[in-house]
XYZ file of C-alpha atoms in Angstrom:
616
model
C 0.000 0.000 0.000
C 1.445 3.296 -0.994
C 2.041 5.747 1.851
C -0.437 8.725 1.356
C 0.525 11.407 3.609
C -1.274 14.768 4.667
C 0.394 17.122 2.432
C -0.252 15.132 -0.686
C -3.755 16.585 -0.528
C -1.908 19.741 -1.702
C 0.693 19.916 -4.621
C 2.285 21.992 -6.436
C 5.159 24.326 -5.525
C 3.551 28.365 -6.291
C 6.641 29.563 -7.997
C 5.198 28.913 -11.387
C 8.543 27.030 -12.465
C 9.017 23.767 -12.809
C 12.440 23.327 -11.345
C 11.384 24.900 -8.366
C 13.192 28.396 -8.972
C 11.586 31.250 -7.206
C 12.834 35.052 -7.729
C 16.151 33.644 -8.330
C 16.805 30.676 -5.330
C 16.502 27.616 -5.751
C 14.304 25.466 -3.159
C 13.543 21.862 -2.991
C 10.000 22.618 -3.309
C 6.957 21.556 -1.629
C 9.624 20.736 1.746
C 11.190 23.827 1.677
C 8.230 25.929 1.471
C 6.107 24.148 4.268
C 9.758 24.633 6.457
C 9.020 28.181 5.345
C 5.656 29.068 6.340
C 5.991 26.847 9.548
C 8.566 29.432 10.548
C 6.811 32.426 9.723
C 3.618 31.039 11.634
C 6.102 30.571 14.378
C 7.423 34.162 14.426
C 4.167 35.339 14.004
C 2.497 33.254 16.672
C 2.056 35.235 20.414
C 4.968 33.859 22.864
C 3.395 32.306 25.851
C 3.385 34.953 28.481
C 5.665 35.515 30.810
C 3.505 34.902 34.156
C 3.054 31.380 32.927
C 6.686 30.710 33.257
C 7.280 31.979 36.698
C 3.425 31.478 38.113
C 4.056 28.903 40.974
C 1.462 26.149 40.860
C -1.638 27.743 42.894
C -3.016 24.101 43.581
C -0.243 21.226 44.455
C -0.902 17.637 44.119
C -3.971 16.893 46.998
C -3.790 13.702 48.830
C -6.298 11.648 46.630
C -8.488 9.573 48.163
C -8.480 6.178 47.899
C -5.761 3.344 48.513
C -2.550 4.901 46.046
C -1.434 6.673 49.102
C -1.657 3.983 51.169
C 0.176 1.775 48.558
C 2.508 4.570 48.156
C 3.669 4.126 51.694
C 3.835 0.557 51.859
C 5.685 0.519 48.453
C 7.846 2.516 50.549
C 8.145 0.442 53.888
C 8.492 -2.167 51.358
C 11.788 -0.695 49.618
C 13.504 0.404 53.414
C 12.963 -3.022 54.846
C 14.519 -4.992 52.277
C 17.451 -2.881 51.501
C 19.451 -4.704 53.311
C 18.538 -8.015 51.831
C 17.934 -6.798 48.356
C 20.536 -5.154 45.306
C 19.967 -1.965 44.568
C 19.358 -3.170 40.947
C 16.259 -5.222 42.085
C 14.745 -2.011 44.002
C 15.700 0.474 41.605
C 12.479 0.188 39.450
C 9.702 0.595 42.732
C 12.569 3.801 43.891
C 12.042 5.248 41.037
C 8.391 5.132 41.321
C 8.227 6.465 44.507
C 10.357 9.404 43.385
C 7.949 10.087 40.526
C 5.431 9.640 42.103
C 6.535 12.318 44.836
C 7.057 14.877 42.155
C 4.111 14.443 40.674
C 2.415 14.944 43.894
C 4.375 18.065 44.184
C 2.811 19.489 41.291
C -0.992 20.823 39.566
C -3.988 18.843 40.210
C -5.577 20.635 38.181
C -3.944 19.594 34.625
C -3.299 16.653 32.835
C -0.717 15.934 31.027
C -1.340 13.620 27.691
C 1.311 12.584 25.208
C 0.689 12.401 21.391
C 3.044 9.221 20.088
C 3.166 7.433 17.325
C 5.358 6.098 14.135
C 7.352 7.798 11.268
C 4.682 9.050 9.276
C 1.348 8.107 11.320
C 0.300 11.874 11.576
C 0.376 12.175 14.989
C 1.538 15.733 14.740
C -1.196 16.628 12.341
C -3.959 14.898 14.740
C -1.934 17.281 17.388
C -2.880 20.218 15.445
C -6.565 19.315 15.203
C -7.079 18.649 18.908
C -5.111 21.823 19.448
C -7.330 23.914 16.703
C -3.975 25.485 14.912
C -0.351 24.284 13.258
C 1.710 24.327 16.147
C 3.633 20.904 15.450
C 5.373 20.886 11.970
C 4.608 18.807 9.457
C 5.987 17.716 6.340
C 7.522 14.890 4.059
C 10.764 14.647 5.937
C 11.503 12.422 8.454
C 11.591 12.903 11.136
C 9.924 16.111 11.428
C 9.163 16.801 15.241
C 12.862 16.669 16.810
C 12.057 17.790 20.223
C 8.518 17.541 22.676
C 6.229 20.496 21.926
C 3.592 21.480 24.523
C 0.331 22.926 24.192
C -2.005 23.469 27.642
C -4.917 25.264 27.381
C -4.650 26.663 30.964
C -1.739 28.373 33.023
C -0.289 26.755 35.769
C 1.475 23.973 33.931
C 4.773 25.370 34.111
C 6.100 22.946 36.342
C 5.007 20.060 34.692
C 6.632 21.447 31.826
C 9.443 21.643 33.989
C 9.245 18.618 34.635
C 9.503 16.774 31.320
C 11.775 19.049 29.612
C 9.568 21.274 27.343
C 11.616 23.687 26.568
C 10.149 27.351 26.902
C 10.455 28.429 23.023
C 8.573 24.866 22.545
C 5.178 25.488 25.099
C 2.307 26.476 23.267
C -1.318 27.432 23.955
C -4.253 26.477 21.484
C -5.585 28.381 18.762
C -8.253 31.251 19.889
C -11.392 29.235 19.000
C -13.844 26.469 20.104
C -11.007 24.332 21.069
C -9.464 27.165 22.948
C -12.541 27.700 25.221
C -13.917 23.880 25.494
C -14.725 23.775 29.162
C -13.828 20.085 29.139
C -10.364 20.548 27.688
C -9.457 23.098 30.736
C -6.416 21.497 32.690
C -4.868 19.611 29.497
C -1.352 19.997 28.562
C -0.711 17.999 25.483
C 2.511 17.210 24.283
C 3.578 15.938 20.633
C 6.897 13.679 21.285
C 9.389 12.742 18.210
C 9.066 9.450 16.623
C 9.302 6.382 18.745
C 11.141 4.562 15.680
C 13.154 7.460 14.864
C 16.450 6.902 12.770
C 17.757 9.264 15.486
C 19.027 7.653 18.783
C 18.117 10.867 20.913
C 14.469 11.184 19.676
C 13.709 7.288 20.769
C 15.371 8.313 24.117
C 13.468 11.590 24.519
C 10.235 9.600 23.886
C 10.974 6.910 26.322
C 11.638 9.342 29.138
C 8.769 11.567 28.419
C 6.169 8.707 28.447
C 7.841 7.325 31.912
C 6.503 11.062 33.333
C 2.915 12.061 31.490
C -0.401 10.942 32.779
C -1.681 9.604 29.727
C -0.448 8.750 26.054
C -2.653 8.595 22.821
C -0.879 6.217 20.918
C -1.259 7.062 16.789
C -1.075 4.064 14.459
C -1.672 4.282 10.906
C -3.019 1.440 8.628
C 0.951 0.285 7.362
C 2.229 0.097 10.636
C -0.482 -0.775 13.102
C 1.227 -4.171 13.605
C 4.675 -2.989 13.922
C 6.826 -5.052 16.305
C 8.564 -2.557 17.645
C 5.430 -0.699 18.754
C 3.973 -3.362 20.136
C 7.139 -5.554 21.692
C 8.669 -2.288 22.900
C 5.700 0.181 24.690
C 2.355 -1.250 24.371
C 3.005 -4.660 25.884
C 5.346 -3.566 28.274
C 2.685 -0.843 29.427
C -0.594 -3.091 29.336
C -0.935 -2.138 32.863
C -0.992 1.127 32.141
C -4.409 0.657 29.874
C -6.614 2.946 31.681
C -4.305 5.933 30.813
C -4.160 4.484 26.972
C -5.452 5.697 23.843
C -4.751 4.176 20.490
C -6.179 5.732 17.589
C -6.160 4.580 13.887
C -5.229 7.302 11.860
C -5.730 8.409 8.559
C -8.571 6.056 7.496
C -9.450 8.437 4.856
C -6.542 6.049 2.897
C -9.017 3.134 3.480
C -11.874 2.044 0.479
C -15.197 1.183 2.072
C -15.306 -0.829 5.186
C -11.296 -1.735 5.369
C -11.314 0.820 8.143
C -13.362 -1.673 10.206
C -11.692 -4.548 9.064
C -7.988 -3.171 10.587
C -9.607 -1.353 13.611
C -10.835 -5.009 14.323
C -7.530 -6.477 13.799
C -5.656 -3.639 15.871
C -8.184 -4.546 18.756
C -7.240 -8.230 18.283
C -3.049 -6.767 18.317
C -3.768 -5.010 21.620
C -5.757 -8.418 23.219
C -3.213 -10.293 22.619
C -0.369 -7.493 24.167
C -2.415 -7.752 27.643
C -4.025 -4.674 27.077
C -7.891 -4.266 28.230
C -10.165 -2.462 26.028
C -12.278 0.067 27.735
C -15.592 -1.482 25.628
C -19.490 -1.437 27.577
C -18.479 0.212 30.536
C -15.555 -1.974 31.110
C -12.399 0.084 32.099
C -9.280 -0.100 29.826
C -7.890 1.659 26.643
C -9.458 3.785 24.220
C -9.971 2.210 21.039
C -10.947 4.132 17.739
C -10.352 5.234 14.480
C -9.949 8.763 12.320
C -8.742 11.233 10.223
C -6.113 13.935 11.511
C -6.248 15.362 7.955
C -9.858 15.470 7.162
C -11.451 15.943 10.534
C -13.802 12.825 10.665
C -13.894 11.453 14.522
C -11.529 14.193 15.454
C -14.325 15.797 17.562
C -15.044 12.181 19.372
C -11.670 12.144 20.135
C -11.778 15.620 21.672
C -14.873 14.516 23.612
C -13.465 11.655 24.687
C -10.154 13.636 26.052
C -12.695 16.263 27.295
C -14.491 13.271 29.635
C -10.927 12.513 30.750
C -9.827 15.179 31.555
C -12.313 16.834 33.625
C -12.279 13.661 35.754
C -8.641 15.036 37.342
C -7.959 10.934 38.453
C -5.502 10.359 35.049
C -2.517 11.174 37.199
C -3.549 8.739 39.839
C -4.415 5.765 37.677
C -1.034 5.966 36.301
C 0.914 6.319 39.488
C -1.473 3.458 40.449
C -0.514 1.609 37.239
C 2.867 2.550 38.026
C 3.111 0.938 41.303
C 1.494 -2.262 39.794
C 3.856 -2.593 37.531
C 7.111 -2.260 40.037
C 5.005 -4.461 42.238
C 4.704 -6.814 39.206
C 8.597 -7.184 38.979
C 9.146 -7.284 42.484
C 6.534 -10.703 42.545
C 9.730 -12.742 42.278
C 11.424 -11.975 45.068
C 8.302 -11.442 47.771
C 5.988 -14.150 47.242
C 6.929 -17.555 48.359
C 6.177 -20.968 47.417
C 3.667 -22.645 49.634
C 3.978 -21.864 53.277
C 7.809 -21.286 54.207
C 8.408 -21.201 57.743
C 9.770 -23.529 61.155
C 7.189 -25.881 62.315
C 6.894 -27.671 65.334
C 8.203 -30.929 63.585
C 11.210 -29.110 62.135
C 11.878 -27.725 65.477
C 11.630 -31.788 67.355
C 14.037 -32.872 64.439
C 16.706 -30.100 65.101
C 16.192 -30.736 68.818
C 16.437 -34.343 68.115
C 19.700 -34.413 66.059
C 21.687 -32.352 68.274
C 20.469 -34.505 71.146
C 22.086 -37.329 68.792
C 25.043 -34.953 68.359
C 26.005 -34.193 72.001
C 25.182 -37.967 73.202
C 22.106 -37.782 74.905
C 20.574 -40.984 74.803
C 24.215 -42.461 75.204
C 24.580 -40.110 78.507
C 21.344 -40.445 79.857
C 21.934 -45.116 79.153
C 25.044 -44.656 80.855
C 23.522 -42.553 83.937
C 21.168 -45.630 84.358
C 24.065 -48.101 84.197
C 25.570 -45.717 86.769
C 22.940 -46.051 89.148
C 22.350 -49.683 88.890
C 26.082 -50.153 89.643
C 25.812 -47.751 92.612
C 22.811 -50.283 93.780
C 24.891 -53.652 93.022
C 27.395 -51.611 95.225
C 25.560 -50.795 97.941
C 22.960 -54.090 98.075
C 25.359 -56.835 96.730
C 26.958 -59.047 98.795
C 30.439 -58.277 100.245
C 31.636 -61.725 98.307
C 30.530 -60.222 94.880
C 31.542 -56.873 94.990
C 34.898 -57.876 95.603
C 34.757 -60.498 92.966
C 33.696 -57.456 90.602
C 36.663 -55.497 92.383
C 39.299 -58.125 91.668
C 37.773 -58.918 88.011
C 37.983 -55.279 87.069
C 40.832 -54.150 88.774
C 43.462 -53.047 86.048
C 41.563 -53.303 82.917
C 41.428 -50.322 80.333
C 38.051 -50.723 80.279
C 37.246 -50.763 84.029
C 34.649 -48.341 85.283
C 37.053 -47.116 87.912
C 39.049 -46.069 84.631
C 36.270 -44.793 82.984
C 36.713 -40.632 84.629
C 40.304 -41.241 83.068
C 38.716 -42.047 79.247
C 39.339 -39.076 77.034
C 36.837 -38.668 74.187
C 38.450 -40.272 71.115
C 38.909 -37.474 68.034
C 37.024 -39.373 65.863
C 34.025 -39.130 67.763
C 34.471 -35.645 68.038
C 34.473 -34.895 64.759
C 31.908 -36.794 64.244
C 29.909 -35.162 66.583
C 30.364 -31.894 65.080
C 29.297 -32.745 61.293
C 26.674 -33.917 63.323
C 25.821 -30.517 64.458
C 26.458 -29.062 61.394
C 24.306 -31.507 59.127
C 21.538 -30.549 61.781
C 22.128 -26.890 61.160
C 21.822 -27.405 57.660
C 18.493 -29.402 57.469
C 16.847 -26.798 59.513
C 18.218 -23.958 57.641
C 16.946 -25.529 54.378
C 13.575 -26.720 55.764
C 13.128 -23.165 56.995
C 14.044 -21.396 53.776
C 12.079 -24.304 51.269
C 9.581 -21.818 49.230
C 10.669 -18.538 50.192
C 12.362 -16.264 47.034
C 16.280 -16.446 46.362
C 17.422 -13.310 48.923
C 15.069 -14.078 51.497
C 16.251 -17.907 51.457
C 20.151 -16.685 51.524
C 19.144 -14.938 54.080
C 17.834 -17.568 56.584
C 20.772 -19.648 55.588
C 23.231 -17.167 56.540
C 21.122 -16.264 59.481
C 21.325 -19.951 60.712
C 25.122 -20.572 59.451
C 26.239 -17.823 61.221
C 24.684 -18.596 64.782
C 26.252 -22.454 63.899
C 29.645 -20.997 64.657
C 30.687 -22.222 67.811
C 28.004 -24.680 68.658
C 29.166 -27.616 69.034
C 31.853 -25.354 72.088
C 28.408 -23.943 73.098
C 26.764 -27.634 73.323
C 29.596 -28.978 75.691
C 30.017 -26.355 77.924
C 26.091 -26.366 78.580
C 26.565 -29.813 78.940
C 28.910 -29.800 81.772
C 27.223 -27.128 83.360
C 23.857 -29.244 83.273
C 26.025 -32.174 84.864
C 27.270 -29.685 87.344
C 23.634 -28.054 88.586
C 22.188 -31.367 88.840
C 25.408 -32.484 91.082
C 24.417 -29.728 93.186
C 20.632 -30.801 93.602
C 21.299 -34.413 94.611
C 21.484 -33.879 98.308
C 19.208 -36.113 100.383
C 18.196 -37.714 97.047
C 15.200 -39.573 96.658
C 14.310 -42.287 94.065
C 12.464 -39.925 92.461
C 14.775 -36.683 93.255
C 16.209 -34.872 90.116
C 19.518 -36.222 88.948
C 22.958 -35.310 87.340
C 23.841 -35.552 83.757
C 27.068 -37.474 82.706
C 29.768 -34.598 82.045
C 30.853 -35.466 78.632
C 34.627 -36.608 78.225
C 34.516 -37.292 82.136
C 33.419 -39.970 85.127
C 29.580 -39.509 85.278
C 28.801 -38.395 88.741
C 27.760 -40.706 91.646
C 23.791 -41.091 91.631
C 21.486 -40.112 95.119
C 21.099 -42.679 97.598
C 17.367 -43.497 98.181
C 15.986 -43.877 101.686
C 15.439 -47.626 101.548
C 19.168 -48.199 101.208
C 20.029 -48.176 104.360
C 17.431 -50.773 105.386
C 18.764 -52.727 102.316
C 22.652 -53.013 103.420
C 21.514 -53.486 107.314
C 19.204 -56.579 105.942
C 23.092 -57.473 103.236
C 25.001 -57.194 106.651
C 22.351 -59.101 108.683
C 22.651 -62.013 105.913
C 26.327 -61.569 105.911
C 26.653 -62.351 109.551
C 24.381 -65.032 109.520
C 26.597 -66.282 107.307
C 29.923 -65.871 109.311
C 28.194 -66.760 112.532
C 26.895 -70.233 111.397
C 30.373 -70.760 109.943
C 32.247 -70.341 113.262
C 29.578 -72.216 114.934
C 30.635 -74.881 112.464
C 34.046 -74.546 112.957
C 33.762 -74.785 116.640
C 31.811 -77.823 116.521
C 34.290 -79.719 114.154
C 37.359 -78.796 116.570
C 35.294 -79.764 119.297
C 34.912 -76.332 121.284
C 31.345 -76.880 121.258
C 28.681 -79.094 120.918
C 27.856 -81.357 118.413
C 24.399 -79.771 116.178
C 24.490 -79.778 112.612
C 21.417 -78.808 111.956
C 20.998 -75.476 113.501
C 24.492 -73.391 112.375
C 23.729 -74.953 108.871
C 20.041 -73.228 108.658
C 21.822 -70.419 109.769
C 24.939 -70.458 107.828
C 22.234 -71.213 104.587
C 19.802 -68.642 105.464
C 22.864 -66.064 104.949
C 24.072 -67.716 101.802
C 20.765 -68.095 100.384
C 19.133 -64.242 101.907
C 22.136 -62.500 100.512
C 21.318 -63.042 96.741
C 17.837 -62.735 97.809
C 18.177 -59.124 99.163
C 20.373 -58.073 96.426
C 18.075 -59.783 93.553
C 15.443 -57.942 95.392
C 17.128 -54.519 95.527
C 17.855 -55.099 92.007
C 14.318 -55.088 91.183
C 13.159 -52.153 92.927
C 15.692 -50.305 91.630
C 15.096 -50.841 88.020
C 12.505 -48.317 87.754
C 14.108 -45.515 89.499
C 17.105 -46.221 87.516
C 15.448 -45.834 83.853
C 14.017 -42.282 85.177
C 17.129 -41.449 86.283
C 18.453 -42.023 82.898
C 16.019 -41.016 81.275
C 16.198 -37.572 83.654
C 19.804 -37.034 82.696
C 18.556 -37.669 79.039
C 16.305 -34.828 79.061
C 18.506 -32.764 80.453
C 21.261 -32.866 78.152
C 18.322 -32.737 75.375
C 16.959 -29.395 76.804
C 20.179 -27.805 77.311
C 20.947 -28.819 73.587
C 17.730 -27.502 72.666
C 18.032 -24.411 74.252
C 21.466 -23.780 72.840
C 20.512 -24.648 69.480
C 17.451 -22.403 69.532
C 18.966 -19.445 70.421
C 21.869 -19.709 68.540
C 20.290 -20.733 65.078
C 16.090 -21.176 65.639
C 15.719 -17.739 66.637
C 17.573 -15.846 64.347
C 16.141 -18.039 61.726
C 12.649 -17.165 63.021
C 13.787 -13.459 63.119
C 14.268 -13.549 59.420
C 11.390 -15.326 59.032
C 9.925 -12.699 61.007
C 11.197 -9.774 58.612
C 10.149 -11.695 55.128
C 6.594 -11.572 56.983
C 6.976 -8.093 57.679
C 7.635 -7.273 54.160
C 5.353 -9.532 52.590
C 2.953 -7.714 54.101
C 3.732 -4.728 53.042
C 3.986 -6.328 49.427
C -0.096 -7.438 49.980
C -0.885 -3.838 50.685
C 1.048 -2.534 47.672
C -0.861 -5.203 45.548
C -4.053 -5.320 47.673
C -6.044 -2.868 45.554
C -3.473 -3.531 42.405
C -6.035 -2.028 39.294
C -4.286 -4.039 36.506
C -5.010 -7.297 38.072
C -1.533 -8.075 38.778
């Protein structure tokens, strides 16, 4: 399809010579003498006034009502309380929304600021004349013809918006005197034609993408060639589909287009835009603007203005696109806030870490060999005197001898071991804690539960020793059921409490024990004949103290196999909850604490995206 644009509805050059001579100069024709006249409409047109430049903006920014200020903030809490877990690279998109957004707050109310964009040669700048009622963007065959923004507001006040994206004074215009000048509805707009977005020239694309990162609203120009351009669509609309309640996109010059092929591509640009992510504002629905005209000829320019009009005087364009704004930084922050599933230390996770440093230190081994301990004490104190010196002789010497067992040193092996214990149960916990949560926030409970790792396993002796210690110190007058000591690790386990009934069992062990010496001398008298003949009685006696001994001590054995397995298993849980505690405040609780923080922000991220208007 040839390219028809808006000044081939006029040829011809006026000089009345065909090789474009004219009172001896050359031109180039029809481009040189539209350059011409734009600059003698340019001198001739009034210079804004003065007042507008340095009037200070009578009505700032008012605190809209609603939830953007309230996302504002949290987008803000957000952005503080992850700085320290976050790159500045990640953050820098919601900073600079917050700063734009602040300086736009700064600012009018009252206007609103709407950018005219569009392709090479999709008469954008002649559809910015028409809205504006007069030729104050140039426009020609050459391309590209606007080089730099131009403004046009129909009210004062504006300067600092101006200011604020660049306008140049020389460049700020105000409408034609006429029924575009004084349309009620247009009061408050500041419209600004930007260079070409596909300019050949590096600084135009650049001054386009900073000035649509600042207005309140774009009307996006497409003509019928290059309404399916890539880079229009790949480039700004898809990347801005949030952003579609502040959108416009209007089919230009459909004048070009035989019968109903105007329909036929304003269906297919609809169909472009659906599948970019962008909502169409149709039956009420909110979204983008959606039509088609012709800059050149006028048809559906005065919709358009209508349309703008209704915009306009609603004064909310500037907060659905700090609103759109804030979606979209909340959209790329998604990543790195919201977790998979439900991250976090549960009870179980806690019993396992508490279980495997209980494995680590010894526990059950310490709180086995405290019941062995107090068994021994009992064969001690209720065995015979023949057995216990049996056991004396039998282990006297040996390496392995409990009365060598204080002098046992714990072997290296099982120290190391003992530590990659620790460390293995460090590491489970820290990666059950962090399973689900985003990248930083997972490096972050790792660290936070590496960190407090250092020195544990020290940490998990000493506490050890000093649990042996305090329970050595609460034995006094012990009781079967009295609290016991734990086994100092890498030393002889303390000696257990004496219950009560121990006394009354080694009376009734010496009682049998007698029994036993006294029918044997009564024996021995009789056979050297300093007493009596009488077999019978010394032997019941001699055999009630052989056969009560092992009675009283299998007895004492059995009452004391109870209090024994509590003792152990007393001196078990004591080592366990001084492992527990060490462990928990040394790696649980500043993993909880960063738990604690991602929750914090998180939070704030649900406020931010709580009343998101994009759906995102």
């Amino acid at each position: 399809m040839t390219a028809v644009t808006d000044e081939d509805h006029g040829k011809g050059d006026g000089t009345g010579k065909p090789d474009g001579r004219a009172d001896g100069r050359w031109d180039d024709g029809l481009i040189a003498r539209r350059a011409a006249e734009a600059r003698e409409a340019e001198e001739a047109a009034p210079s804004p006034p003065a007042e507008d430049e340095a009037e200070p903006q009578v009505e700032a920014y008012a605190a809209a009502d609603g939830p953007l200020p309230a996302r504002l903030d949290a987008l803000r809490e957000l952005v503080g309380l992850s700085r320290a877990r976050l790159d500045r690279d990640t953050l820098a998109e919601a900073g600079r929304v917050l700063d734009e957004a602040a300086a736009r707050q700064r600012l009018s109310s009252r206007h609103t600021v709407i950018a005219v964009a569009g392709a090479t040669g999709s008469g954008k700048s002649t559809l910015f004349n028409a809205l504006a009622g007069a030729p104050i963007s140039d426009t020609g065959l050459r391309r590209p013809t606007t080089s730099q923004p131009i403004a046009c507001s129909w009210t004062d006040g504006a300067a600092g918006l101006l200011d604020r994206l660049a306008v140049p004074g020389r460049l700020r215009r105000r409408p034609h005197p006429g029924p575009a000048a004084f349309d009620e509805a247009l009061q408050g707009l500041v419209l600004v034609d930007l260079p070409d977005h596909d300019s050949a020239a590096t600084e135009h694309r650049d001054q386009v993408d900073r000035v649509l990162a600042l207005v309140d609203a774009v009307i996006w120009v497409v003509d019928p060639e290059k309404y399916a351009d890539a880079a229009l669509h790949e480039r700004y609309l898809r990347p801005l589909a949030g952003h579609a309640e502040v959108t416009f996109v209007v089919l230009n010059q459909t004048d070009r287009l035989p019968g109903e092929a105007a329909d036929l591509v304003l269906d297919d640009l609809r169909r472009l835009l659906d599948e970019d992510g962008i909502a169409l504002g149709e039956h009420g629905e909110p979204g983008a603007t959606v039509m088609s005209l012709s800059a050149l000829t006028g048809d559906g320019v005065p919709e358009l203005r209508e349309m703008i009009g209704r915009f306009v005087s609603d004064r909310t364009a500037a907060t659905r696109r700090l609103s759109a704004d804030v979606d979209a930084a909340a959209a790329r922050l998604r990543r790195v806030y919201v977790a998979e599933g439900r991250p976090g230390l549960g009870e179980r996770a806690r019993e396992e870490f508490t279980d495997r440093l209980a494995e680590a230190v010894g526990a059950a081994a310490a709180g086995q060999a405290a019941e062995r301990e107090w068994r021994r004490n009992a064969s001690r104190a209720c065995g015979t005197p023949w057995l216990r010196l049996w056991r004396w002789y039998e282990n006297r010497g040996l390496p392995g001898s409990l009365d060598r067992l204080g002098q046992a040193l714990t072997p290296p092996e099982e120290e190391l071991t003992a530590r990659q214990r620790v460390e293995q149960a460090v590491r489970i916990v820290a990666d059950d804690a962090a399973d689900g949560l985003p990248g930083p926030w997972a490096q972050a409970v790792r660290e936070a539960a590496f960190a407090g790792a250092q020195g544990l396993p020290e940490a998990l002796d000493e506490l050890a020793v000093r649990a042996g210690a305090a329970g050595t110190s609460k034995r006094g007058g012990g009781t079967e059921t009295g609290k016991s000591t734990v086994p100092q690790l890498g030393g002889r386990p303390p000696k257990p409490p004496r219950p009560k009934w121990w006394p009354a069992a080694v009376l009734a062990q010496a009682s049998m024990t007698l029994l036993q010496i006294f029918g044997g001398l009564w024996l021995v008298g009789q056979i050297i004949g300093v007493l009596e003949p009488g077999l019978v009685t010394p032997a019941l006696i001699m055999l009630a103290g052989v056969v009560g001994g092992p009675l009283v001590e299998w007895g004492c054995a059995a009452a004391i196999r109870g209090p024994a397995r509590r003792y152990g298993q007393d001196a078990e849980r004591r080592l366990r909850e001084a492992a527990a505690g060490c462990g928990r405040a040394r790696v649980l609780d500043p993993v909880a604490a960063e738990l604690v923080r991602y929750r914090e922000v998180r939070e704030r991220y649900v406020t931010v995206t709580e009343f998101s208007t994009t759906g995102r």
